[in-house]
Amino acid sequence: MPYQRNCVTVLLFQIMSLKAIDALPITAHPMTQFATGVMALQVQSEFQKAYEKGIHKSKYWEPTYEDSLSLIARVPIVASYVYRRIYKDGKVIPMNDSLDYGANFSHMLGFDSPEMQELMRLYVTIHSDHEGGNVSAHTGHLVASALSDPYLSFAAALNGLAGPLHGLANQEVLLWIKSVVKECGENITTEQLKDYVWKTLNSGKVVPGFGHGVLRKTDPRYTCQREFALKHLPDDPLFQLVSKLYEVVPPVLTQLGKVKNPWPNVDAHSGVLLNYYGLTEARYYTVLFGVSRSIGICSQLIWDRALGLPLERPKSVTMEWLENHCKKASEN
Ligand code: MLT
């Protein structure tokens, strides 16, 4: 067993990760606390140890695989600690080995209803990844291309996920929806909602949760969550507002003319589902996304090592190339 570990050491390193989080102010954003905890886990990297011992490159994938499994298993512990520290009593809820990944994560956060566990299974699955070009998956791949281990690569990916144009959008959606309710009430009419959307756009902001870098239709992950809501919470006022937005926002964005995809994405729906089951702290939502994405990113890192992919480096150009390019562009 090349990667057999001493349980006491693993536990000690786990505690060190939580202590690293404790060094941050409680007011630090949950994503900052989460990424810090993940970085502190890096001291356990099997890849780093194997590399230092001179492992042959054809075998790189093996400790990468080992690190990836450990990382995926440990991130719910770090993430739930961040939640309990900021919003609850700070006490760690021990994992329950009889539960699956999603249900156990929900349990460690402090939510034990079967409906919330089912939602967390759906959440983790659909957020794990949907291709490799998004900021977090691409960052993980880029950093790993320097032979940084999975902990370092995934922590870097989390910092990309923390941006409002990427994973932080799920926090923004619920806050925006709540601002609609605060200003216009839950029984807002379609006309009032349209006015609110225009007001948001005219103030130089985006309507969070609509549009996508590559998708050109409704995000299938939005549709999954809509189906879940239709089954479990059809009468929830915030879900009804989300449904109304589905009717109102795409035509407004189309009318705006500049938007390539006016349809809702995964983030447009997730917040109202979590909010319904009591996970109301929107600032924490991106951490849930991060835990889920560990599965997609780490799987890609194992393939990167198995295929021996090279260091990634964008092409550089000379000043001469740039001048010629601009000259040609101005002639067209
Ligand atoms: C994602 O899942 O990462 C988002 O949909 C963003 C993207 O794919 O670019």
Tab-separated table of C-alpha atoms and ligand atoms in Angstrom:
chain	number	residue	atom	x	y	z
A	1	MET	CA	0.000	0.000	0.000
A	2	PRO	CA	2.166	2.933	-1.162
A	3	TYR	CA	-0.217	5.616	0.111
A	4	GLN	CA	-1.213	4.173	3.457
A	5	ARG	CA	-1.483	6.961	6.015
A	6	ASN	CA	-1.377	7.220	9.736
A	7	CYS	CA	-4.896	8.212	10.902
A	8	VAL	CA	-3.562	10.363	13.745
A	9	THR	CA	-1.404	12.372	11.341
A	10	VAL	CA	-4.335	12.874	8.979
A	11	LEU	CA	-6.488	14.084	11.872
A	12	LEU	CA	-3.760	16.433	13.041
A	13	PHE	CA	-3.409	17.967	9.583
A	14	GLN	CA	-7.173	18.307	9.398
A	15	ILE	CA	-7.182	20.228	12.688
A	16	MET	CA	-4.353	22.443	11.365
A	17	SER	CA	-6.540	23.375	8.413
A	18	LEU	CA	-9.325	24.479	10.773
A	19	LYS	CA	-6.779	26.403	12.871
A	20	ALA	CA	-5.600	28.218	9.724
A	21	ILE	CA	-9.209	29.308	9.190
A	22	ASP	CA	-9.392	30.455	12.817
A	23	ALA	CA	-6.490	32.835	12.135
A	24	LEU	CA	-8.797	34.839	9.845
A	25	PRO	CA	-11.336	37.357	11.103
A	26	ILE	CA	-14.835	35.898	11.293
A	27	THR	CA	-15.900	38.668	8.886
A	28	ALA	CA	-13.622	37.325	6.102
A	29	HIS	CA	-15.680	36.174	3.136
A	30	PRO	CA	-16.596	32.467	3.399
A	31	MET	CA	-14.689	31.804	0.144
A	32	THR	CA	-11.520	33.345	1.651
A	33	GLN	CA	-11.883	31.130	4.693
A	34	PHE	CA	-12.576	28.059	2.546
A	35	ALA	CA	-9.617	28.628	0.194
A	36	THR	CA	-7.338	29.178	3.219
A	37	GLY	CA	-8.472	25.878	4.764
A	38	VAL	CA	-7.837	24.065	1.478
A	39	MET	CA	-4.350	25.590	1.181
A	40	ALA	CA	-3.551	24.387	4.701
A	41	LEU	CA	-4.505	20.826	3.656
A	42	GLN	CA	-1.679	20.943	1.115
A	43	VAL	CA	0.855	19.783	3.711
A	44	GLN	CA	-0.636	16.308	3.178
A	45	SER	CA	0.089	16.198	-0.547
A	46	GLU	CA	1.279	12.776	-1.686
A	47	PHE	CA	2.193	14.215	-5.068
A	48	GLN	CA	4.591	16.692	-3.513
A	49	LYS	CA	6.225	13.966	-1.416
A	50	ALA	CA	6.527	11.598	-4.381
A	51	TYR	CA	7.949	14.369	-6.576
A	52	GLU	CA	10.566	15.206	-3.960
A	53	LYS	CA	11.535	11.526	-3.883
A	54	GLY	CA	12.016	11.589	-7.660
A	55	ILE	CA	8.949	9.691	-8.958
A	56	HIS	CA	9.066	8.845	-12.711
A	57	LYS	CA	6.792	11.109	-14.771
A	58	SER	CA	4.817	8.137	-16.123
A	59	LYS	CA	3.634	7.584	-12.542
A	60	TYR	CA	2.621	11.188	-11.753
A	61	TRP	CA	-1.033	10.321	-12.089
A	62	GLU	CA	-0.917	7.896	-9.141
A	63	PRO	CA	-0.207	10.379	-6.290
A	64	THR	CA	-2.405	12.894	-8.144
A	65	TYR	CA	-5.234	10.375	-7.971
A	66	GLU	CA	-4.484	9.780	-4.282
A	67	ASP	CA	-4.447	13.519	-3.483
A	68	SER	CA	-7.629	14.058	-5.467
A	69	LEU	CA	-9.556	11.411	-3.556
A	70	SER	CA	-8.333	12.812	-0.235
A	71	LEU	CA	-9.102	16.377	-1.249
A	72	ILE	CA	-12.626	15.561	-2.464
A	73	ALA	CA	-13.274	13.700	0.800
A	74	ARG	CA	-11.924	16.532	2.969
A	75	VAL	CA	-13.392	19.666	1.428
A	76	PRO	CA	-16.865	19.121	2.975
A	77	ILE	CA	-15.212	19.070	6.410
A	78	VAL	CA	-13.411	22.363	5.762
A	79	ALA	CA	-16.466	23.942	4.124
A	80	SER	CA	-18.886	22.924	6.861
A	81	TYR	CA	-16.473	24.253	9.478
A	82	VAL	CA	-16.517	27.638	7.711
A	83	TYR	CA	-20.327	27.614	7.812
A	84	ARG	CA	-20.550	26.566	11.471
A	85	ARG	CA	-17.859	29.076	12.447
A	86	ILE	CA	-19.479	32.071	10.762
A	87	TYR	CA	-23.173	31.381	11.182
A	88	LYS	CA	-23.656	28.830	13.990
A	89	ASP	CA	-21.934	27.754	17.189
A	90	GLY	CA	-18.531	26.947	15.630
A	91	LYS	CA	-18.810	23.299	16.638
A	92	VAL	CA	-17.833	20.686	14.057
A	93	ILE	CA	-20.558	18.133	13.337
A	94	PRO	CA	-18.792	14.792	12.816
A	95	MET	CA	-19.298	13.103	9.463
A	96	ASN	CA	-21.697	10.199	9.222
A	97	ASP	CA	-20.068	7.366	7.273
A	98	SER	CA	-23.408	5.757	6.497
A	99	LEU	CA	-24.459	8.719	4.335
A	100	ASP	CA	-23.525	9.453	0.726
A	101	TYR	CA	-21.388	12.492	-0.155
A	102	GLY	CA	-24.190	15.043	-0.661
A	103	ALA	CA	-26.260	13.896	2.319
A	104	ASN	CA	-23.197	13.831	4.563
A	105	PHE	CA	-22.228	17.370	3.542
A	106	SER	CA	-25.754	18.529	4.336
A	107	HIS	CA	-25.530	16.712	7.681
A	108	MET	CA	-22.201	18.361	8.584
A	109	LEU	CA	-23.652	21.776	7.779
A	110	GLY	CA	-26.453	20.967	10.237
A	111	PHE	CA	-29.308	20.084	7.849
A	112	ASP	CA	-30.707	16.591	8.289
A	113	SER	CA	-34.068	16.666	6.502
A	114	PRO	CA	-34.324	14.108	3.663
A	115	GLU	CA	-35.432	16.930	1.308
A	116	MET	CA	-32.309	19.016	2.013
A	117	GLN	CA	-30.135	15.919	1.606
A	118	GLU	CA	-31.799	15.240	-1.743
A	119	LEU	CA	-31.247	18.859	-2.775
A	120	MET	CA	-27.570	18.634	-1.797
A	121	ARG	CA	-27.146	15.491	-3.939
A	122	LEU	CA	-28.605	17.363	-6.890
A	123	TYR	CA	-26.568	20.483	-6.077
A	124	VAL	CA	-23.220	18.679	-5.839
A	125	THR	CA	-23.878	16.704	-9.030
A	126	ILE	CA	-24.856	19.590	-11.265
A	127	HIS	CA	-22.138	21.934	-9.976
A	128	SER	CA	-19.300	19.400	-10.236
A	129	ASP	CA	-18.526	20.606	-13.753
A	130	HIS	CA	-19.919	20.855	-17.261
A	131	GLU	CA	-16.758	21.314	-19.298
A	132	GLY	CA	-13.193	22.505	-18.870
A	133	GLY	CA	-13.220	26.106	-20.099
A	134	ASN	CA	-14.883	27.868	-17.173
A	135	VAL	CA	-12.647	30.018	-14.973
A	136	SER	CA	-12.318	27.572	-12.059
A	137	ALA	CA	-11.754	24.380	-14.082
A	138	HIS	CA	-9.384	26.175	-16.421
A	139	THR	CA	-7.446	27.739	-13.503
A	140	GLY	CA	-7.088	24.333	-11.850
A	141	HIS	CA	-5.763	22.895	-15.102
A	142	LEU	CA	-3.429	25.856	-15.738
A	143	VAL	CA	-1.869	25.793	-12.260
A	144	ALA	CA	-1.556	22.000	-12.348
A	145	SER	CA	0.243	22.274	-15.684
A	146	ALA	CA	3.207	23.634	-13.659
A	147	LEU	CA	3.092	20.284	-11.760
A	148	SER	CA	1.570	22.008	-8.743
A	149	ASP	CA	-0.243	19.366	-6.715
A	150	PRO	CA	-4.067	19.069	-6.560
A	151	TYR	CA	-4.347	21.077	-3.315
A	152	LEU	CA	-2.436	24.053	-4.757
A	153	SER	CA	-4.290	23.814	-8.063
A	154	PHE	CA	-7.728	23.527	-6.512
A	155	ALA	CA	-7.079	26.422	-4.069
A	156	ALA	CA	-6.169	28.597	-7.087
A	157	ALA	CA	-9.357	27.469	-8.835
A	158	LEU	CA	-11.388	28.505	-5.790
A	159	ASN	CA	-10.004	32.027	-6.017
A	160	GLY	CA	-11.361	32.230	-9.574
A	161	LEU	CA	-14.685	30.780	-8.480
A	162	ALA	CA	-14.930	33.569	-5.893
A	163	GLY	CA	-15.365	36.227	-8.610
A	164	PRO	CA	-18.852	37.688	-9.199
A	165	LEU	CA	-18.767	36.862	-12.919
A	166	HIS	CA	-18.199	33.207	-11.979
A	167	GLY	CA	-19.276	31.304	-8.824
A	168	LEU	CA	-20.080	34.321	-6.691
A	169	ALA	CA	-23.069	34.954	-8.978
A	170	ASN	CA	-25.154	32.498	-6.925
A	171	GLN	CA	-24.815	34.775	-3.884
A	172	GLU	CA	-25.654	37.800	-6.017
A	173	VAL	CA	-28.835	36.193	-7.393
A	174	LEU	CA	-30.452	35.597	-4.003
A	175	LEU	CA	-29.455	39.052	-2.745
A	176	TRP	CA	-30.935	40.609	-5.900
A	177	ILE	CA	-34.168	38.590	-5.603
A	178	LYS	CA	-34.482	39.658	-1.970
A	179	SER	CA	-33.955	43.297	-3.006
A	180	VAL	CA	-36.850	42.917	-5.486
A	181	VAL	CA	-39.096	41.591	-2.687
A	182	LYS	CA	-37.974	44.320	-0.295
A	183	GLU	CA	-38.789	47.054	-2.767
A	184	CYS	CA	-41.899	45.684	-4.476
A	185	GLY	CA	-43.217	42.864	-2.249
A	186	GLU	CA	-43.705	39.173	-3.041
A	187	ASN	CA	-46.816	39.777	-5.155
A	188	ILE	CA	-45.004	41.918	-7.694
A	189	THR	CA	-46.766	42.156	-11.064
A	190	THR	CA	-45.069	41.267	-14.343
A	191	GLU	CA	-44.996	44.955	-15.328
A	192	GLN	CA	-43.399	46.002	-12.025
A	193	LEU	CA	-40.818	43.238	-12.384
A	194	LYS	CA	-39.988	44.360	-15.909
A	195	ASP	CA	-39.462	47.915	-14.590
A	196	TYR	CA	-37.170	46.583	-11.842
A	197	VAL	CA	-35.087	44.652	-14.369
A	198	TRP	CA	-34.716	47.784	-16.518
A	199	LYS	CA	-33.817	49.811	-13.443
A	200	THR	CA	-31.037	47.322	-12.625
A	201	LEU	CA	-29.698	47.385	-16.184
A	202	ASN	CA	-29.912	51.167	-16.484
A	203	SER	CA	-27.880	51.569	-13.297
A	204	GLY	CA	-24.981	49.809	-15.031
A	205	LYS	CA	-25.443	46.424	-13.359
A	206	VAL	CA	-26.200	42.987	-14.725
A	207	VAL	CA	-29.224	40.860	-13.850
A	208	PRO	CA	-27.385	38.112	-11.963
A	209	GLY	CA	-27.982	34.535	-13.097
A	210	PHE	CA	-28.781	35.342	-16.742
A	211	GLY	CA	-26.445	34.796	-19.695
A	212	HIS	CA	-23.500	32.440	-20.083
A	213	GLY	CA	-20.040	32.318	-21.630
A	214	VAL	CA	-20.842	29.398	-23.957
A	215	LEU	CA	-24.449	28.255	-23.507
A	216	ARG	CA	-26.954	29.728	-25.929
A	217	LYS	CA	-30.158	28.407	-24.373
A	218	THR	CA	-31.552	27.764	-20.895
A	219	ASP	CA	-28.872	26.078	-18.804
A	220	PRO	CA	-29.939	22.425	-18.328
A	221	ARG	CA	-28.790	22.738	-14.706
A	222	TYR	CA	-31.386	25.496	-14.271
A	223	THR	CA	-34.022	23.147	-15.675
A	224	CYS	CA	-33.072	20.361	-13.208
A	225	GLN	CA	-33.483	22.748	-10.310
A	226	ARG	CA	-36.774	24.045	-11.700
A	227	GLU	CA	-38.077	20.477	-11.886
A	228	PHE	CA	-36.986	19.936	-8.267
A	229	ALA	CA	-38.821	23.108	-7.208
A	230	LEU	CA	-41.976	22.190	-9.129
A	231	LYS	CA	-41.998	18.878	-7.250
A	232	HIS	CA	-41.055	20.036	-3.742
A	233	LEU	CA	-41.860	23.742	-3.340
A	234	PRO	CA	-44.269	24.825	-6.095
A	235	ASP	CA	-46.000	27.403	-3.860
A	236	ASP	CA	-42.886	29.047	-2.444
A	237	PRO	CA	-43.154	32.795	-3.202
A	238	LEU	CA	-39.450	33.115	-4.088
A	239	PHE	CA	-39.679	30.168	-6.490
A	240	GLN	CA	-42.689	31.850	-8.096
A	241	LEU	CA	-40.641	35.008	-8.450
A	242	VAL	CA	-37.830	33.006	-10.098
A	243	SER	CA	-40.410	31.588	-12.534
A	244	LYS	CA	-41.684	35.066	-13.298
A	245	LEU	CA	-38.126	36.220	-13.965
A	246	TYR	CA	-37.799	33.379	-16.485
A	247	GLU	CA	-40.661	35.006	-18.442
A	248	VAL	CA	-39.604	38.613	-17.972
A	249	VAL	CA	-35.798	38.794	-18.210
A	250	PRO	CA	-34.994	37.045	-21.561
A	251	PRO	CA	-37.197	39.392	-23.676
A	252	VAL	CA	-35.747	42.448	-21.886
A	253	LEU	CA	-32.173	41.283	-22.477
A	254	THR	CA	-33.022	40.477	-26.111
A	255	GLN	CA	-34.436	43.989	-26.503
A	256	LEU	CA	-31.201	45.368	-25.067
A	257	GLY	CA	-29.551	43.918	-28.178
A	258	LYS	CA	-26.030	43.282	-26.857
A	259	VAL	CA	-26.602	39.980	-25.057
A	260	LYS	CA	-25.584	36.737	-26.800
A	261	ASN	CA	-27.573	34.525	-24.414
A	262	PRO	CA	-30.553	35.977	-22.531
A	263	TRP	CA	-31.455	32.698	-20.807
A	264	PRO	CA	-31.012	31.773	-17.131
A	265	ASN	CA	-27.981	29.814	-15.953
A	266	VAL	CA	-27.368	27.458	-13.030
A	267	ASP	CA	-26.994	30.333	-10.537
A	268	ALA	CA	-30.419	31.812	-11.283
A	269	HIS	CA	-32.126	29.033	-9.361
A	270	SER	CA	-29.893	27.519	-6.687
A	271	GLY	CA	-30.325	30.208	-3.998
A	272	VAL	CA	-34.109	29.990	-3.658
A	273	LEU	CA	-33.933	26.204	-3.153
A	274	LEU	CA	-31.296	26.477	-0.402
A	275	ASN	CA	-33.159	29.393	1.161
A	276	TYR	CA	-36.373	27.349	1.264
A	277	TYR	CA	-34.734	24.619	3.352
A	278	GLY	CA	-33.176	27.102	5.790
A	279	LEU	CA	-29.715	27.688	4.317
A	280	THR	CA	-30.406	31.394	3.975
A	281	GLU	CA	-26.879	32.833	4.187
A	282	ALA	CA	-26.264	33.893	0.573
A	283	ARG	CA	-22.617	34.857	1.159
A	284	TYR	CA	-21.908	31.184	1.823
A	285	TYR	CA	-23.389	29.841	-1.427
A	286	THR	CA	-20.194	29.950	-3.480
A	287	VAL	CA	-18.547	27.607	-0.962
A	288	LEU	CA	-21.188	24.984	-1.819
A	289	PHE	CA	-20.285	25.482	-5.467
A	290	GLY	CA	-16.588	25.059	-4.558
A	291	VAL	CA	-17.106	21.771	-2.737
A	292	SER	CA	-19.034	20.416	-5.733
A	293	ARG	CA	-16.449	21.609	-8.240
A	294	SER	CA	-13.657	19.733	-6.465
A	295	ILE	CA	-15.015	16.578	-8.120
A	296	GLY	CA	-14.852	17.979	-11.659
A	297	ILE	CA	-11.527	19.770	-11.279
A	298	CYS	CA	-9.697	16.902	-9.571
A	299	SER	CA	-10.940	14.397	-12.183
A	300	GLN	CA	-9.475	16.619	-14.880
A	301	LEU	CA	-6.162	16.904	-13.022
A	302	ILE	CA	-5.794	13.109	-12.908
A	303	TRP	CA	-6.302	12.986	-16.683
A	304	ASP	CA	-3.816	15.845	-17.173
A	305	ARG	CA	-1.146	13.827	-15.339
A	306	ALA	CA	-2.086	10.517	-16.972
A	307	LEU	CA	-1.871	12.069	-20.440
A	308	GLY	CA	1.346	13.905	-19.551
A	309	LEU	CA	-0.060	17.246	-20.690
A	310	PRO	CA	2.572	19.985	-20.995
A	311	LEU	CA	3.005	23.293	-19.190
A	312	GLU	CA	0.334	25.669	-20.436
A	313	ARG	CA	1.543	29.009	-21.721
A	314	PRO	CA	-0.318	31.514	-23.901
A	315	LYS	CA	1.508	32.505	-27.058
A	316	SER	CA	3.428	35.778	-26.792
A	317	VAL	CA	3.720	38.199	-29.706
A	318	THR	CA	6.331	40.774	-30.636
A	319	MET	CA	5.713	44.533	-30.983
A	320	GLU	CA	6.226	44.101	-34.739
A	321	TRP	CA	3.496	41.465	-34.904
A	322	LEU	CA	1.190	43.740	-32.912
A	323	GLU	CA	1.833	46.739	-35.180
A	324	ASN	CA	1.200	44.672	-38.320
A	325	HIS	CA	-1.955	43.220	-36.785
A	326	CYS	CA	-3.324	46.681	-35.929
A	327	LYS	CA	-2.407	47.985	-39.367
A	328	LYS	CA	-4.267	45.130	-41.079
A	329	ALA	CA	-7.266	45.552	-38.765
A	330	SER	CA	-7.480	49.296	-39.526
A	331	GLU	CA	-7.365	48.564	-43.300
A	332	ASN	CA	-10.419	46.250	-43.074
B	1	MLT	C1	-19.711	27.012	-14.579
B	1	MLT	O1	-20.367	26.005	-14.290
B	1	MLT	O2	-18.503	27.076	-14.356
B	1	MLT	C2	-20.429	28.192	-15.127
B	1	MLT	O3	-21.526	27.814	-15.860
B	1	MLT	C3	-19.528	29.128	-15.867
B	1	MLT	C4	-18.970	28.616	-17.169
B	1	MLT	O4	-19.195	27.490	-17.584
B	1	MLT	O5	-18.272	29.404	-17.837
